[in-house]
mmCIF file of C-alpha atoms in Angstrom:
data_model
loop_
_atom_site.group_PDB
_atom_site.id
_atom_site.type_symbol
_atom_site.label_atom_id
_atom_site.label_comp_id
_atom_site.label_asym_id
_atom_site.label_seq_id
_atom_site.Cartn_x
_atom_site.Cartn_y
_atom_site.Cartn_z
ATOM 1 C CA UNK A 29 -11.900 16.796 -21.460
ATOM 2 C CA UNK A 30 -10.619 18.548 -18.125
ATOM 3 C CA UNK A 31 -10.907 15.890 -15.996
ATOM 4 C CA UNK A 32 -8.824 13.805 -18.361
ATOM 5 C CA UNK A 33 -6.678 16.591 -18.793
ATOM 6 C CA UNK A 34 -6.309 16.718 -14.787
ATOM 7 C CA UNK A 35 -6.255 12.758 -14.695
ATOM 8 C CA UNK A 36 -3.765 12.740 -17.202
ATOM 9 C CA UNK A 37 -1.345 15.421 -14.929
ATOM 10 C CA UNK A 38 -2.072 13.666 -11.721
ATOM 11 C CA UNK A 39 -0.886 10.528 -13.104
ATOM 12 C CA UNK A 40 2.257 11.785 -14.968
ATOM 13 C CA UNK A 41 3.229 13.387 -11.763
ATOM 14 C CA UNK A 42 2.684 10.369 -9.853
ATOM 15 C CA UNK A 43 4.849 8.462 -12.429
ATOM 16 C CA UNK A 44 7.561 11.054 -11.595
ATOM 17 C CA UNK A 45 7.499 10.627 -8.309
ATOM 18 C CA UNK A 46 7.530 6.288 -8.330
ATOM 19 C CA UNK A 47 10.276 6.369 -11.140
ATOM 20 C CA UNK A 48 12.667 9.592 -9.709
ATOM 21 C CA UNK A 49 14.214 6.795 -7.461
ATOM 22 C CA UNK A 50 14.227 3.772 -9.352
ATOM 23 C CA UNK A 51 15.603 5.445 -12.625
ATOM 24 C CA UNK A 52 18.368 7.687 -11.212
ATOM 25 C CA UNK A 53 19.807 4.841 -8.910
ATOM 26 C CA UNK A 54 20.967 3.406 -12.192
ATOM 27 C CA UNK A 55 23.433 0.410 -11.384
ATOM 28 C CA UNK A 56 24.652 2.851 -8.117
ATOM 29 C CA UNK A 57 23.645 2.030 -4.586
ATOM 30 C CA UNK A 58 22.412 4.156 -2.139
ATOM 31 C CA UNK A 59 24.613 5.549 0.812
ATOM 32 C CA UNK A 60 24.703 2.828 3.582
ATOM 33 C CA UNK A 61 22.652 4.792 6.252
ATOM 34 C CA UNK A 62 19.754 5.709 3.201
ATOM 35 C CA UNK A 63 19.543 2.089 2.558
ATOM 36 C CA UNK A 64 19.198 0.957 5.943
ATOM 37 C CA UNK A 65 16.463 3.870 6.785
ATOM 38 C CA UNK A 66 14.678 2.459 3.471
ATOM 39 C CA UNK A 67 14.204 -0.681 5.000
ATOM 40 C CA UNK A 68 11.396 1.075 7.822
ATOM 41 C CA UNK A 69 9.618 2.217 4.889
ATOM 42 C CA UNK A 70 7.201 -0.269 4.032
ATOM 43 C CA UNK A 71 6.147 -0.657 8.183
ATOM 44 C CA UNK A 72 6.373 3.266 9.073
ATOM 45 C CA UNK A 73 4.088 3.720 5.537
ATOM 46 C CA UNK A 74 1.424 1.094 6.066
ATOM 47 C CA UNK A 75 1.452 1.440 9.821
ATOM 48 C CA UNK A 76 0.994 5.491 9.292
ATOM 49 C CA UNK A 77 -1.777 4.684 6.902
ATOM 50 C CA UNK A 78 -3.496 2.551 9.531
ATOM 51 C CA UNK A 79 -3.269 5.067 12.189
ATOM 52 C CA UNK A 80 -4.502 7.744 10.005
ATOM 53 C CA UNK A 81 -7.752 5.913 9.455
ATOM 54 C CA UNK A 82 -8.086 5.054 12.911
ATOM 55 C CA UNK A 83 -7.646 8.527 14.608
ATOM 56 C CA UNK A 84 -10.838 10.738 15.225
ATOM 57 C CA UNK A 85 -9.286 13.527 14.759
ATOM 58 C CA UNK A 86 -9.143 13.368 10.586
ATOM 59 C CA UNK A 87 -11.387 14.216 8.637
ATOM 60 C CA UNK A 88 -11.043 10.677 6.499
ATOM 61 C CA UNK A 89 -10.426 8.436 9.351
ATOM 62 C CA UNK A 90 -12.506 5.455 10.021
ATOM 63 C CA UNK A 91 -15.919 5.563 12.234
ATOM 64 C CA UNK A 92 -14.255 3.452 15.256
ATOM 65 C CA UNK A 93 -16.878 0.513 16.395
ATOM 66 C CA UNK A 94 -16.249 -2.469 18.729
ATOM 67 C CA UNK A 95 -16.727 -4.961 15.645
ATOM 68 C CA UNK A 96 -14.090 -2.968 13.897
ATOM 69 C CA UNK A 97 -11.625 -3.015 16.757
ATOM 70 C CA UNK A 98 -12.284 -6.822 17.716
ATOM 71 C CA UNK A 99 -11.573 -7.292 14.247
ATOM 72 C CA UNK A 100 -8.381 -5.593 13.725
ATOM 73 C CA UNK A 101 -7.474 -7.475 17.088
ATOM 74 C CA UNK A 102 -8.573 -10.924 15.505
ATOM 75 C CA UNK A 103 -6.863 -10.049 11.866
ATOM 76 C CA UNK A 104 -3.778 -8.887 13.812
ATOM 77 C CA UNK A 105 -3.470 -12.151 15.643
ATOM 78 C CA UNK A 106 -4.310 -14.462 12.812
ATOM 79 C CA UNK A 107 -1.215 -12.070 10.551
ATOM 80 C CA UNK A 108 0.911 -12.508 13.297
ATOM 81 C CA UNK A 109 0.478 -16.015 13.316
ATOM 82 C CA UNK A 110 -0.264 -17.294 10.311
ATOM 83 C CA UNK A 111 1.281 -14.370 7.802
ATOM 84 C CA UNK A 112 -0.874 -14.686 5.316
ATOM 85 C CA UNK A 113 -3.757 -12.444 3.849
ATOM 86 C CA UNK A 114 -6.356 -14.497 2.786
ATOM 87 C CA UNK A 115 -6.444 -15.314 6.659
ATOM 88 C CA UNK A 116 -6.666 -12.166 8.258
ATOM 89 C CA UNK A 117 -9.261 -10.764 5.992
ATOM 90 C CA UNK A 118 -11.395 -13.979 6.149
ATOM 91 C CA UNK A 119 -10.487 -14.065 9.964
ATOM 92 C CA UNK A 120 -11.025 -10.708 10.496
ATOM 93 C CA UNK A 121 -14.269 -10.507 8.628
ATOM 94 C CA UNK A 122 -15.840 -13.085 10.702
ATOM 95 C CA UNK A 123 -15.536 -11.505 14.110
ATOM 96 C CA UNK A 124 -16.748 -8.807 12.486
ATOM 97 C CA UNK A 125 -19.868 -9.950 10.978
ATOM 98 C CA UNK A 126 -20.201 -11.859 14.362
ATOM 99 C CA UNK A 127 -20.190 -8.880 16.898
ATOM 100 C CA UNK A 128 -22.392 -7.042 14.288
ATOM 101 C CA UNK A 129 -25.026 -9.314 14.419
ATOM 102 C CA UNK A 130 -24.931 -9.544 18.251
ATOM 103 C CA UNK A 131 -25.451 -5.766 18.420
ATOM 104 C CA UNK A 132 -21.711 -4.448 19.046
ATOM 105 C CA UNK A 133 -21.950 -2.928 14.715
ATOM 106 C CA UNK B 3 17.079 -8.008 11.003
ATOM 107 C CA UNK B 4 15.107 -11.514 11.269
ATOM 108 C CA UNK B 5 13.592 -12.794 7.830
ATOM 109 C CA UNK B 6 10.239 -12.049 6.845
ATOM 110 C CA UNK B 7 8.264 -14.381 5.418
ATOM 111 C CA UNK B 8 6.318 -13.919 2.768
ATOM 112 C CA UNK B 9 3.703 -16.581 1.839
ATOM 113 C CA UNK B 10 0.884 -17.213 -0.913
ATOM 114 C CA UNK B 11 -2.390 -16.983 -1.541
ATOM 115 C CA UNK B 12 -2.347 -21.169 -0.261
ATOM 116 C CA UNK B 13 -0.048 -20.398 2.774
ATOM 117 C CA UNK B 14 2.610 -21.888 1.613
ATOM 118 C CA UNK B 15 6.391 -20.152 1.104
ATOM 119 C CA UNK B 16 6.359 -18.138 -2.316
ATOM 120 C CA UNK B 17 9.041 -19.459 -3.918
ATOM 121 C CA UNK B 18 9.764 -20.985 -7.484
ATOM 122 C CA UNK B 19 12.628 -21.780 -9.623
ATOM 123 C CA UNK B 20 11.192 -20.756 -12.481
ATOM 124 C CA UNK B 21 10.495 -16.951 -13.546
ATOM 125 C CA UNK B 22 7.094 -17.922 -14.603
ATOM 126 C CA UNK B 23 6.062 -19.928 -11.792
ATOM 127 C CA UNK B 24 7.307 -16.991 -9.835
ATOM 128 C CA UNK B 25 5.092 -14.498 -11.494
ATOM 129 C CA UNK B 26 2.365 -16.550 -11.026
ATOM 130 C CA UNK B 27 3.152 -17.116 -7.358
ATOM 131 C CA UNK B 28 3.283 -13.208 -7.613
ATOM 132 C CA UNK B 29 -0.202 -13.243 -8.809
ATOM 133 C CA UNK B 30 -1.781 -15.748 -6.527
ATOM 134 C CA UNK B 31 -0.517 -13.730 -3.788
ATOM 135 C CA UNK B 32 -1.177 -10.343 -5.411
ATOM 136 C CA UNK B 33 -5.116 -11.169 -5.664
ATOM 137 C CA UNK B 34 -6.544 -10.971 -1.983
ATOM 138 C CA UNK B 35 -4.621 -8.689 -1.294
ATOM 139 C CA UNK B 36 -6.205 -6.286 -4.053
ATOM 140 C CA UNK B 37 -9.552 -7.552 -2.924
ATOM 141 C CA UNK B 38 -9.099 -6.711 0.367
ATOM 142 C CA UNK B 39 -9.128 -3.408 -1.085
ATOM 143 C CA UNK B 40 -12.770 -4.214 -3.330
ATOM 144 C CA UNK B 41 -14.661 -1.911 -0.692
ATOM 145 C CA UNK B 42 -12.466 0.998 -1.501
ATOM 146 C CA UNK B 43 -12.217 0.638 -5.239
ATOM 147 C CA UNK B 44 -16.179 0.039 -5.134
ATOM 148 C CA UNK B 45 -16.280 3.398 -3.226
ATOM 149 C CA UNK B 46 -14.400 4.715 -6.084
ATOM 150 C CA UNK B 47 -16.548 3.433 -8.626
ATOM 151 C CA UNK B 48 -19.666 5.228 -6.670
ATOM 152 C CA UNK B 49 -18.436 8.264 -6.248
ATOM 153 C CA UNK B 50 -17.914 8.546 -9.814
ATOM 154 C CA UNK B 51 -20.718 7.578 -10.726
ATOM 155 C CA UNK B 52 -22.779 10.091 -8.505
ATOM 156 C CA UNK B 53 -20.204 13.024 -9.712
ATOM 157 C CA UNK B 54 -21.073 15.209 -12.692
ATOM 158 C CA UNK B 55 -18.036 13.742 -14.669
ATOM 159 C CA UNK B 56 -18.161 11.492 -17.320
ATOM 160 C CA UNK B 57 -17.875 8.213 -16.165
ATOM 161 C CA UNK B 58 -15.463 7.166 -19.043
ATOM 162 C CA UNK B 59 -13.514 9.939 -17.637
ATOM 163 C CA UNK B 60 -13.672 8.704 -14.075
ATOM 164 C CA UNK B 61 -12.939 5.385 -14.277
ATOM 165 C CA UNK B 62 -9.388 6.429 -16.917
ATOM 166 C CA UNK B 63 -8.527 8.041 -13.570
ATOM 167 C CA UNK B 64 -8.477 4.032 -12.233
ATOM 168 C CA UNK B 65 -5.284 3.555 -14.789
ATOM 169 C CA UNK B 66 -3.939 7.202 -15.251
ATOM 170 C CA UNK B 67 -3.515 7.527 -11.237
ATOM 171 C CA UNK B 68 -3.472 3.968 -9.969
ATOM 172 C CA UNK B 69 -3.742 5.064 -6.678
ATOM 173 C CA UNK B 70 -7.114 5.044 -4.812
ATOM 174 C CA UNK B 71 -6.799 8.200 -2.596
ATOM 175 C CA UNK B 72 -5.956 10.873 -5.113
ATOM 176 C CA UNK B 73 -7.784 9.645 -7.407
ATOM 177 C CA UNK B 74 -11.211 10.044 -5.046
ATOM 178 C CA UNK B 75 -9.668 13.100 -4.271
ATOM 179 C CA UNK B 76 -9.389 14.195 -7.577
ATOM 180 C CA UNK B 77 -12.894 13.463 -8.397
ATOM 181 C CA UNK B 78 -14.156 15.039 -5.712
ATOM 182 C CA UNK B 79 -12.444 18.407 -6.394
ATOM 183 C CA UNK B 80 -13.153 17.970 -9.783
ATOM 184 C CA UNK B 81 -17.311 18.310 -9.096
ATOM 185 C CA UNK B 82 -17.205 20.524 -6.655
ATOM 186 C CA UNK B 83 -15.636 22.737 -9.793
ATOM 187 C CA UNK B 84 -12.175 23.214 -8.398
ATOM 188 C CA UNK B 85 -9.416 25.031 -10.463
ATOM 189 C CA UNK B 86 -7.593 22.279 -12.409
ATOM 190 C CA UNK B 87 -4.301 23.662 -10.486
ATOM 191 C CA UNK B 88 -5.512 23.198 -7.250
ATOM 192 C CA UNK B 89 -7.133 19.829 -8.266
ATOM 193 C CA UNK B 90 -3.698 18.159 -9.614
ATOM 194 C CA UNK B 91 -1.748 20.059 -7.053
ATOM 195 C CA UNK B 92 -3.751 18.459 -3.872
ATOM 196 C CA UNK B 93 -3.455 15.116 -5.859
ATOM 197 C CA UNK B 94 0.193 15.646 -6.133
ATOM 198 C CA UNK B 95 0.878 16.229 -2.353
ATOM 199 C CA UNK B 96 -1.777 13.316 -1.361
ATOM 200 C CA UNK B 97 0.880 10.884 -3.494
ATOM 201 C CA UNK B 98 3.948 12.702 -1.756
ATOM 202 C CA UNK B 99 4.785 8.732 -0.078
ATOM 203 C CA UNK B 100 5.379 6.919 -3.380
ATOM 204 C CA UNK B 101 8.758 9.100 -3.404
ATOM 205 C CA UNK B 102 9.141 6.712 -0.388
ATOM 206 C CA UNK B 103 8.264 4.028 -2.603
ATOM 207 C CA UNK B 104 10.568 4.796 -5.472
ATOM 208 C CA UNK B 105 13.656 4.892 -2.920
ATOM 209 C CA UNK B 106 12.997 1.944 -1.495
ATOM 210 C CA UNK B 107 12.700 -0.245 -4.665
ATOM 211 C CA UNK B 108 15.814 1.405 -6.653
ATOM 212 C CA UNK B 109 18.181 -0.732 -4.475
ATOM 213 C CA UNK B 110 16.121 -4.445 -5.688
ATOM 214 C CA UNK B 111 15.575 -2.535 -9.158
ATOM 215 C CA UNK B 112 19.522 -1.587 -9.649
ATOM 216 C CA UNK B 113 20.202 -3.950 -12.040
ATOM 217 C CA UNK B 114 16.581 -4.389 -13.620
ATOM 218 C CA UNK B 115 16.538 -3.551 -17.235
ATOM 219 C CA UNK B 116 14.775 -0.135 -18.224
ATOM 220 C CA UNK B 117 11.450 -1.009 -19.760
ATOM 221 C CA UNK B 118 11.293 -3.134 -16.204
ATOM 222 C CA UNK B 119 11.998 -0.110 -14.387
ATOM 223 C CA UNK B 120 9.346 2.377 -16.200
ATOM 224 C CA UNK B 121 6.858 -0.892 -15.779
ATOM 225 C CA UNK B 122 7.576 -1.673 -12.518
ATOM 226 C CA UNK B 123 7.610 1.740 -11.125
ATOM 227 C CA UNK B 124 4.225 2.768 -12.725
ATOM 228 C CA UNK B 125 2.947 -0.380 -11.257
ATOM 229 C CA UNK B 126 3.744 0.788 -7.997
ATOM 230 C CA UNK B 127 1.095 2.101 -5.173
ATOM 231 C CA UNK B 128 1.220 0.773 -1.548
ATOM 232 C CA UNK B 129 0.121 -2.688 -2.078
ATOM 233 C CA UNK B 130 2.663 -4.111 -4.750
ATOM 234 C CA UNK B 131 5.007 -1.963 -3.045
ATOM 235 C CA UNK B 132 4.601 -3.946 0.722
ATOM 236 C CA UNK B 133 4.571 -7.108 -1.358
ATOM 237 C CA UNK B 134 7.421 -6.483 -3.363
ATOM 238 C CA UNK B 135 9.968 -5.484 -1.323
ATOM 239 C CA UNK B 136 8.722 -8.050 1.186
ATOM 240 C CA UNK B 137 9.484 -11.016 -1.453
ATOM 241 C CA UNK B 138 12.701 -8.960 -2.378
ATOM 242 C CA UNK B 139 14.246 -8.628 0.968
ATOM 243 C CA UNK B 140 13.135 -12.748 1.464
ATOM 244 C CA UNK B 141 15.480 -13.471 -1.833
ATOM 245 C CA UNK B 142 19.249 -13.161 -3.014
ATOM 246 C CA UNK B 143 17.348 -14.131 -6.522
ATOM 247 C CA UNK B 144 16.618 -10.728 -8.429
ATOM 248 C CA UNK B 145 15.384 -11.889 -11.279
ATOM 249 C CA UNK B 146 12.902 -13.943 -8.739
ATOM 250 C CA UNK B 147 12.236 -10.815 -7.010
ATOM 251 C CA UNK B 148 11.224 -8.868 -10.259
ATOM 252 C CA UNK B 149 9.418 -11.490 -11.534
ATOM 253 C CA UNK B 150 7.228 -11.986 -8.219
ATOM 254 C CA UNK B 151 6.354 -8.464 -8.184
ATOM 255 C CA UNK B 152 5.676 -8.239 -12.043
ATOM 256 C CA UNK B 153 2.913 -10.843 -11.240
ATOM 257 C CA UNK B 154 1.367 -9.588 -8.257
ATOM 258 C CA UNK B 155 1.227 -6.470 -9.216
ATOM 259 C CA UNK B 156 -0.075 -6.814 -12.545
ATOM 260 C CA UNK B 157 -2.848 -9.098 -10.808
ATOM 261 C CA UNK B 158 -3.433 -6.030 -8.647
ATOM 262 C CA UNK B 159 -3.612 -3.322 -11.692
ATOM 263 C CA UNK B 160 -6.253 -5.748 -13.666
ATOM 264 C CA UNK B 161 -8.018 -6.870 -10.981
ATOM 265 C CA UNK B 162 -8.277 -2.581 -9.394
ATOM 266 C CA UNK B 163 -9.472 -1.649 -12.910
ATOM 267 C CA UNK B 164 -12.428 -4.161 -13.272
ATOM 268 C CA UNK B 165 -13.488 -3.330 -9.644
ATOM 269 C CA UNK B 166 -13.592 0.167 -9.537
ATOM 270 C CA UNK B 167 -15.680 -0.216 -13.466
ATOM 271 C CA UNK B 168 -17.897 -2.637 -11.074
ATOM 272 C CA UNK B 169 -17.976 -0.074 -8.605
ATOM 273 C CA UNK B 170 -19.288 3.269 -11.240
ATOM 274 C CA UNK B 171 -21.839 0.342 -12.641
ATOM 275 C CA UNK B 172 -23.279 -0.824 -8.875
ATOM 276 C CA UNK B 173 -21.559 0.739 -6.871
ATOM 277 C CA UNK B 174 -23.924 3.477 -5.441
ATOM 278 C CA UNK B 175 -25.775 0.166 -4.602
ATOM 279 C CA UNK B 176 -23.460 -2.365 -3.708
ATOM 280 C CA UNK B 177 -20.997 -0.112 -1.512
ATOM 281 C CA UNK B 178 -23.401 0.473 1.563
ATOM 282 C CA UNK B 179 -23.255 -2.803 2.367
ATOM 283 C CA UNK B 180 -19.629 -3.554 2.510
ATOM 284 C CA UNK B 181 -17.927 -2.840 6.308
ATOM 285 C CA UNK B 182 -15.649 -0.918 3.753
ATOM 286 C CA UNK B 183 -13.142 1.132 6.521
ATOM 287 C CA UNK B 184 -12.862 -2.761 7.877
ATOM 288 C CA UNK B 185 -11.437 -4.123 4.718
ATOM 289 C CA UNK B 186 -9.330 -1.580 3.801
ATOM 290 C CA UNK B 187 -7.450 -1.942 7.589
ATOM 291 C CA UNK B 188 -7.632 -5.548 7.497
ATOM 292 C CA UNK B 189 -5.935 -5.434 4.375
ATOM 293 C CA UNK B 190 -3.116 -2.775 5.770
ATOM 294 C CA UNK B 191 -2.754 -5.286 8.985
ATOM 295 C CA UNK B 192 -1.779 -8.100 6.550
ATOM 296 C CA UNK B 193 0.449 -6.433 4.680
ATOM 297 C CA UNK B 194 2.367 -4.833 7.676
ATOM 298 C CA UNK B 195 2.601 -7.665 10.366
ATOM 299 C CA UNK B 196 4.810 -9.336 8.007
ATOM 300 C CA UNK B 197 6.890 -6.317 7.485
ATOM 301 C CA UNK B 198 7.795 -5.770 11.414
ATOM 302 C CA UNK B 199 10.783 -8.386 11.881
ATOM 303 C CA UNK B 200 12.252 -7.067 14.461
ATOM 304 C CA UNK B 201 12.678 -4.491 16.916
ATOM 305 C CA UNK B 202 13.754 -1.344 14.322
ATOM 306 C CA UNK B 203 10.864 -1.971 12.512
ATOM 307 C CA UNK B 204 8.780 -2.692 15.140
ATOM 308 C CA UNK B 205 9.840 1.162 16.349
ATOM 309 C CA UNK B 206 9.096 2.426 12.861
ATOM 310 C CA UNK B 207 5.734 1.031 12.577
ATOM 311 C CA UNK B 208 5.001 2.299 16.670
ATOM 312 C CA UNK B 209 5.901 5.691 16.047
ATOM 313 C CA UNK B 210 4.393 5.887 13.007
ATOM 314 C CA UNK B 211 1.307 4.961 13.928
ATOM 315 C CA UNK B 212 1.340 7.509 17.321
ATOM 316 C CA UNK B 213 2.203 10.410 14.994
ATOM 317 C CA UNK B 214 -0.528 9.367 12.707
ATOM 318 C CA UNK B 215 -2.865 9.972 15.279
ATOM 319 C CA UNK B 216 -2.221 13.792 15.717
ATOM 320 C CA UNK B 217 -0.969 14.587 12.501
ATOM 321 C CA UNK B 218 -4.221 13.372 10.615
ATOM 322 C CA UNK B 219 -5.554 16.736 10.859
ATOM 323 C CA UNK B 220 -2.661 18.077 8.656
ATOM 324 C CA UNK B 221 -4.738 19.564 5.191
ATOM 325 C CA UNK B 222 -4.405 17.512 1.920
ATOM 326 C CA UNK B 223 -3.769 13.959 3.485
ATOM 327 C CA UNK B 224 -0.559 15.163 4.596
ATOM 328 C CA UNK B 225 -1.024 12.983 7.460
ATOM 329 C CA UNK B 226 0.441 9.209 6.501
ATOM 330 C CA UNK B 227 3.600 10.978 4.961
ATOM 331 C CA UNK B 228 4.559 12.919 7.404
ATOM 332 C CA UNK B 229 4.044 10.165 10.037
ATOM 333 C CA UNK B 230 5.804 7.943 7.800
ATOM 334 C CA UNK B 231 8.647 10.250 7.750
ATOM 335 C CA UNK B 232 9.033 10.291 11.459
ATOM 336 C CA UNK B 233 9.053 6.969 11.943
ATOM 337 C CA UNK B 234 11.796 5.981 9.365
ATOM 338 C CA UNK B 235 13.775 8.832 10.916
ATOM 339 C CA UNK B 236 13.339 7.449 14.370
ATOM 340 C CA UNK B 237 13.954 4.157 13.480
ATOM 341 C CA UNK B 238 16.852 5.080 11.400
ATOM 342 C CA UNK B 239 18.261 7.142 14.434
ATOM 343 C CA UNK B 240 17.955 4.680 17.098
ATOM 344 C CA UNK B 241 19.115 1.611 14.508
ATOM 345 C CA UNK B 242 22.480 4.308 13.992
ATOM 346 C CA UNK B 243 23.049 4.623 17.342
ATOM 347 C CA UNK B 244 22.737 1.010 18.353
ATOM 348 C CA UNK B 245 19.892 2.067 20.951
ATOM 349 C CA UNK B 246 18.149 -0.997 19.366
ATOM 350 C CA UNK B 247 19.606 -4.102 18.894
ATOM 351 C CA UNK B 248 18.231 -6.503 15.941
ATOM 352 C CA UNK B 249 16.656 -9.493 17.625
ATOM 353 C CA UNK B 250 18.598 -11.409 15.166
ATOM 354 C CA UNK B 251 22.063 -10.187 16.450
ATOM 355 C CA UNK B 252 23.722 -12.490 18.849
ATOM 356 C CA UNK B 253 24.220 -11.081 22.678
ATOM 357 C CA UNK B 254 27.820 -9.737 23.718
#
C-alpha cells in the first residue's frame, strides 16, 4: 500500500510538471525569446542525457568499452545519414556484437 | 533553422493526409524507438522483481510514473526502506526536465483541445517528447502534428508497459544478456541527430553534453537537467546575439 501510495505521488507530481506548461499556455504564445530557447530543448535534453551516461564520473553512467564507443560512432554515422532509428540501433548493434566477439567487449 | 526530417519506421517521410494514417505513421515510428529502450524497461522489470515490493505494486509504477529513471529510483529507495518523503521527493527532482518538456510542447499544443492536452501531456517522457516536437516543427498541419504524436506515443506507453511486466517475469534472467547501457545510447543518438539542424542546436547539444560530463556527480540525477539548462541558455544567448548564424540564413 506505500509503495502505491508513493507511486501514486510520484506520478501526480510528474503529471504536474508535463501539464504546468501545456495547460497554462492556453491559446497564448510564449514570449519570442522563450520560444526560440524552447527549440534547443529536445538536443540540449537528449544530448545531456547521453553525456551523463557516458561520463565516469556518475555514479549511473555507462561502463565505457571499445564495442560501446565503435558503436555509438557507427549508430551516429548511420543517424546522421540515414535519420532513421531502426538503422542506428540495428547498425549500431552489429558493430557491437562484432567487436565483442573479436575480444574488444 | 534547416528542416529536420523526421522519417518512419520504413525510412520513408512520415507524412499522411489523413489523421488516422498519421497516427499510425506515429505508431510505426513510435515502436523502435520504445524498443530501443527494451534493455532498460527489462532492467526495470528485474529490479522489481528482486525488491521486497509487491510486484503488482512495481510494475503500477510502469503507468503511474511513465518514466524509467524515477521510477527505478523509486523502487530502489523504496527497499532500502526510505521515508516515503524522501522517496517521492528524489523522484520529483529526478523528473525536474519534463518541465522542459511541458514548455516546449504548449506552443504545438496551443490550440489542442483539453482532454488532448491532459492526454498528451501525461503521455509525455523523453521519447514521445523528441518525436513529437520533431514531427511538429516538420509540419504547418496541427492536427497532423497531434495526431502523429497521439500514435507514437501511445505505441510507446503500451508497448513500455508489456516490457517492463516481461521484464519483473524474466527479467532477472533475460537482462544480463542484453548490452543494455548500448541500447539505451543508441536509442538517445537516434533521437538527437535528427534534432541538431543547424548550428544553434548543434551548440545546445555540444555544451550540453560537456557539462554533462562534470555535472553527473550532482546528487539525485540532477545531472541531465542542469546540463540541459546550460545548453538551452547558451544556445539561446549566442542565437540572441547573432554570434551564430542559422546555416539556413542566406550570407550578407
Amino acid at each position: 500500500m506505500t509503495a502505491f501510495f508513493a507511486l501514486g505521488a510520484i506520478g501526480l507530481i510528474g503529471m504536474a510538471y508535463k501539464s504546468v506548461f501545456v495547460l497554462a499556455a492556453g491559446s497564448r504564445a510564449f514570449p519570442p525569446r522563450l520560444d526560440r530557447a524552447l527549440r534547443f530543448a529536445s538536443p540540449a535534453m537528449l544530448a545531456a542525457m547521453i553525456g551523463s551516461m557516458l561520463s565516469p564520473l556518475g555514479r549511473g553512467g555507462a561502463q565505457i568499452t571499445p564495442a560501446m564507443l565503435l558503436a555509438l560512432l557507427a549508430g551516429g554515422l548511420v543517424a546522421h545519414r540515414k535519420r532513421s532509428i531502426g538503422w542506428t540501433l540495428s547498425s549500431g548493434l552489429t558493430v557491437f556484437w562484432l567487436v565483442s566477439m573479436l575480444g574488444f567487449g | 533553422m534547416t528542416a529536420t526530417t523526421i522519417q518512419t519506421a520504413e525510412g520513408q517521410p512520415a507524412s499522411a493526409s489523413l489523421p488516422r494514417n498519421v497516427l499510425l505513421a506515429g505508431a510505426r515510428t513510435g515502436l523502435p524507438v520504445i524498443l530501443g529502450f527494451a534493455p532498460f524497461a527489462l532492467f526495470i522489470g528485474a529490479t522489481v522483481a528482486e525488491s521486497s515490493m509487491n510486484n503488482v505494486a512495481g510494475w503500477a509504477g510502469s503507468w503511474l510514473i511513465f518514466t524509467g529513471t524515477a521510477h527505478v529510483v523509486a523502487i530502489q529507495l523504496l527497499d532500502a526502506g526510505a521515508a516515503l518523503t524522501i522517496v517521492v521527493g528524489t523522484a520529483a527532482i529526478v523528473n525536474l526536465r519534463l518541465l522542459v518538456y511541458s514548455a516546449g510542447m504548449a506552443t504545438p499544443w496551443r490550440s489542442a483541445p483539453t482532454w488532448f492536452k491532459i492526454l498528451g501531456a501525461y503521455l509525455l517522457v523523453d521519447p514521445t517528447f523528441a518525436v513529437g516536437s520533431h514531427y511538429a516543427e516538420q509540419t504547418s498541419d496541427e492536427t497532423a502534428a497531434r495526431a502523429f504524436y497521439l500514435g507514437a506515443a501511445a505505441a510507446m506507453w503500451a508497448c513500455w508497459l508489456t516490457l517492463v511486466g516481461v521484464g519483473v517475469a524474466i527479467g532477472p534472467t533475460v537482462a544480463p544478456l542484453l548490452p543494455g547501457d548500448t541500447v539505451i545510447l543508441l536509442a538517445l543518438v537516434a533521437l538527437v541527430v535528427p534534432a541538431i539542424g543547424d548550428r544553434t542546436t548543434r551548440t545546445a547539444a555540444a555544451v550540453a553534453v560537456l557539462v554533462a560530463l562534470p555535472a553527473s556527480v550532482l546528487p539525485m540525477s540532477l545531472g541531465p537537467f542542469v546540463a540541459g539548462a546550460v545548453g538551452i541558455a547558451v544556445a539561446s544567448t549566442l542565437d540572441r546575439d547573432g554570434a551564430i548564424a542559422d546555416d539556413a540564413e542566406p550570407a550578407p
